[in-house]
Amino acid sequence: MAKPFLRVLSGERHDPPPIWLMRQAGRYLPEYRQSRKRAGGFLDLCYTPEFAVEVTLQPIKRYGFDAAILFSDILVVPDGLGQDVSFIEGTGPILTPVRDVDQAGMLSMAGFDEVLAPVYEAVRRLSRELGDETALIGFAGAPWTVACYMVEGGTTRDFHAVKSFSYGDPEGFGKLIDLLVEATIRHLSAQAAAGVDALQIFESHAGVLPATEFKTWVIDPIRRVVEGVRANWPEIPIIGFPRGAGPMYLVFAEETGLTAVSLDVSVPLDWAMANLPSGMPVQGNIDPAYLLSGGDGMARSVDRIVEACRDRPHIFNLGHGVDKNTDPETVAQLIGCLRKKS
Ligand code: 1CP
């Protein structure tokens, strides 16, 4: 197993740490904006294997990252379940909201495999094209985060619709979560079958729930997803990203069965090193805003993070995604800072 990214996930340390960035393919890259224009819509980009492969490989060709992440989105899962999903440029995702158990009951797995087939075709092509050094990451949103978009109908600040549903009718909301657990297992297992080396589960809205609800809607569904995927693929490494979980990172790391956790920008590394399960690999966590400022401040932040994580298996990453206003040259500098250290 030569790929440094996979060696770290198996528990080895590596110097310098392997690096990839969340949202490493995207609007900050001129070549992405070109492909997006040619493809038409965002979903066309995701569902046309030629385009998905091309866009996935853009940051690999430009920077030589240690891992490529499949170009897709967490919202292809509700699309596969029959919900109306669209992406409006500049506005973000728009979904026909599912506000109660009856509306959730209209969704099903019937068309799922067919809608998502092009995604798995893109994975098969990518796993053939990537060399011996670069790993391929597949992914899905966690059930709670995907449910947030499904119930709210898009991005939200207050999460009132999804909380009204889940707090007001936990049994009904639980049926939606059950469906998402099943769909997520299916989606991640299909990506594994098509050839990804590792999986990441994005729980981008972990931070909005109180502790009791966090156990019910974050920990429990993710544990079921991990068990379901491992029943088919016992060896595959799975990384979890519970953004904003704060002290709940501990139960998250201990109780979900995940291989590794990705740390958001607000997690203090000395706290994480002292408290996370011994030997568990971590990923993170430079503030993506350092890619806007660059320079010595960014270099010092890289040094601090590498130093703080030196006794653990560590994959260098951002604490959230690359901002669209990032200068591509600053990303090259970031990689330079990290790799000159060895
Ligand atoms: O071109 C465009 O207009 C689309 C912008 C865009 C991109 C580049 C969207 C719409 N999705 C993506 C790709 C994407 N999304 C990837 C693959 C690319 C890569 O990482 O290199 C991944 C892994 C995601 C995951 C994703 N989508 C998350 C989890 C990670 C996170 O950022 O917290 C979430 C929450 C989404 C939903 C989504 N899709 C798109 C947008 C703008 C959003 C976020 C909306 C919001 O802020 O609530």
PDB file of C-alpha atoms in Angstrom, residues 21-37 40-42 45 55-56 58-59 62-63 69 71-73 75 86-93 149 155 291-292 318 320-329 331:
ATOM      1  CA  LEU A  21      -8.175  20.249   0.297  1.00  0.00           C
ATOM      2  CA  MET A  22     -11.916  20.147   0.743  1.00  0.00           C
ATOM      3  CA  ARG A  23     -13.462  21.778  -2.362  1.00  0.00           C
ATOM      4  CA  GLN A  24     -10.141  21.557  -4.166  1.00  0.00           C
ATOM      5  CA  ALA A  25     -12.073  21.442  -7.444  1.00  0.00           C
ATOM      6  CA  GLY A  26     -14.313  24.462  -7.800  1.00  0.00           C
ATOM      7  CA  ARG A  27     -14.927  28.024  -8.728  1.00  0.00           C
ATOM      8  CA  TYR A  28     -11.523  29.410  -7.652  1.00  0.00           C
ATOM      9  CA  LEU A  29      -9.952  27.504 -10.594  1.00  0.00           C
ATOM     10  CA  PRO A  30     -10.303  29.129 -14.042  1.00  0.00           C
ATOM     11  CA  GLU A  31     -10.262  25.687 -15.689  1.00  0.00           C
ATOM     12  CA  TYR A  32     -13.263  24.677 -13.518  1.00  0.00           C
ATOM     13  CA  ARG A  33     -15.226  27.767 -14.551  1.00  0.00           C
ATOM     14  CA  GLN A  34     -14.524  26.842 -18.188  1.00  0.00           C
ATOM     15  CA  SER A  35     -15.729  23.255 -17.754  1.00  0.00           C
ATOM     16  CA  ARG A  36     -18.823  24.438 -15.872  1.00  0.00           C
ATOM     17  CA  LYS A  37     -19.698  26.776 -18.763  1.00  0.00           C
ATOM     18  CA  GLY A  40     -24.292  23.890 -18.829  1.00  0.00           C
ATOM     19  CA  GLY A  41     -25.655  23.196 -15.363  1.00  0.00           C
ATOM     20  CA  PHE A  42     -23.976  22.016 -12.186  1.00  0.00           C
ATOM     21  CA  LEU A  45     -21.212  18.428 -14.564  1.00  0.00           C
ATOM     22  CA  VAL A  55     -12.988  18.464 -13.107  1.00  0.00           C
ATOM     23  CA  THR A  56     -11.837  15.930 -10.477  1.00  0.00           C
ATOM     24  CA  GLN A  58      -7.920  19.566 -12.549  1.00  0.00           C
ATOM     25  CA  PRO A  59      -6.465  20.217  -9.070  1.00  0.00           C
ATOM     26  CA  ARG A  62      -2.204  21.632 -11.266  1.00  0.00           C
ATOM     27  CA  TYR A  63      -0.905  20.848  -7.766  1.00  0.00           C
ATOM     28  CA  ILE A  69     -12.006  13.735  -4.328  1.00  0.00           C
ATOM     29  CA  PHE A  71     -16.402  15.708  -8.220  1.00  0.00           C
ATOM     30  CA  SER A  72     -20.043  15.401  -7.214  1.00  0.00           C
ATOM     31  CA  ASP A  73     -22.289  16.833  -4.483  1.00  0.00           C
ATOM     32  CA  LEU A  75     -27.357  16.619  -2.915  1.00  0.00           C
ATOM     33  CA  SER A  86     -31.478  22.349  -8.799  1.00  0.00           C
ATOM     34  CA  PHE A  87     -28.450  24.602  -8.474  1.00  0.00           C
ATOM     35  CA  ILE A  88     -28.805  28.269  -9.320  1.00  0.00           C
ATOM     36  CA  GLU A  89     -25.510  29.996 -10.066  1.00  0.00           C
ATOM     37  CA  GLY A  90     -24.670  32.421  -7.283  1.00  0.00           C
ATOM     38  CA  THR A  91     -27.632  31.305  -5.111  1.00  0.00           C
ATOM     39  CA  GLY A  92     -26.774  27.705  -4.258  1.00  0.00           C
ATOM     40  CA  PRO A  93     -28.991  24.647  -4.123  1.00  0.00           C
ATOM     41  CA  TYR A 149     -31.248  20.766   2.775  1.00  0.00           C
ATOM     42  CA  THR A 155     -29.339  26.786   2.532  1.00  0.00           C
ATOM     43  CA  LEU A 291      -5.592  31.131   1.498  1.00  0.00           C
ATOM     44  CA  LEU A 292      -6.966  34.657   1.042  1.00  0.00           C
ATOM     45  CA  LEU A 318      -8.400  22.905   5.510  1.00  0.00           C
ATOM     46  CA  HIS A 320     -13.563  23.828   5.704  1.00  0.00           C
ATOM     47  CA  GLY A 321     -13.712  24.256   1.915  1.00  0.00           C
ATOM     48  CA  VAL A 322     -11.564  26.427  -0.381  1.00  0.00           C
ATOM     49  CA  ASP A 323     -13.244  29.832  -0.808  1.00  0.00           C
ATOM     50  CA  LYS A 324     -14.161  30.809  -4.365  1.00  0.00           C
ATOM     51  CA  ASN A 325     -12.126  34.059  -4.066  1.00  0.00           C
ATOM     52  CA  THR A 326      -8.878  32.147  -3.419  1.00  0.00           C
ATOM     53  CA  ASP A 327      -5.983  32.950  -5.765  1.00  0.00           C
ATOM     54  CA  PRO A 328      -4.836  29.605  -7.271  1.00  0.00           C
ATOM     55  CA  GLU A 329      -1.213  30.738  -6.766  1.00  0.00           C
ATOM     56  CA  VAL A 331      -2.744  27.180  -3.004  1.00  0.00           C
TER      57      VAL A 331
END
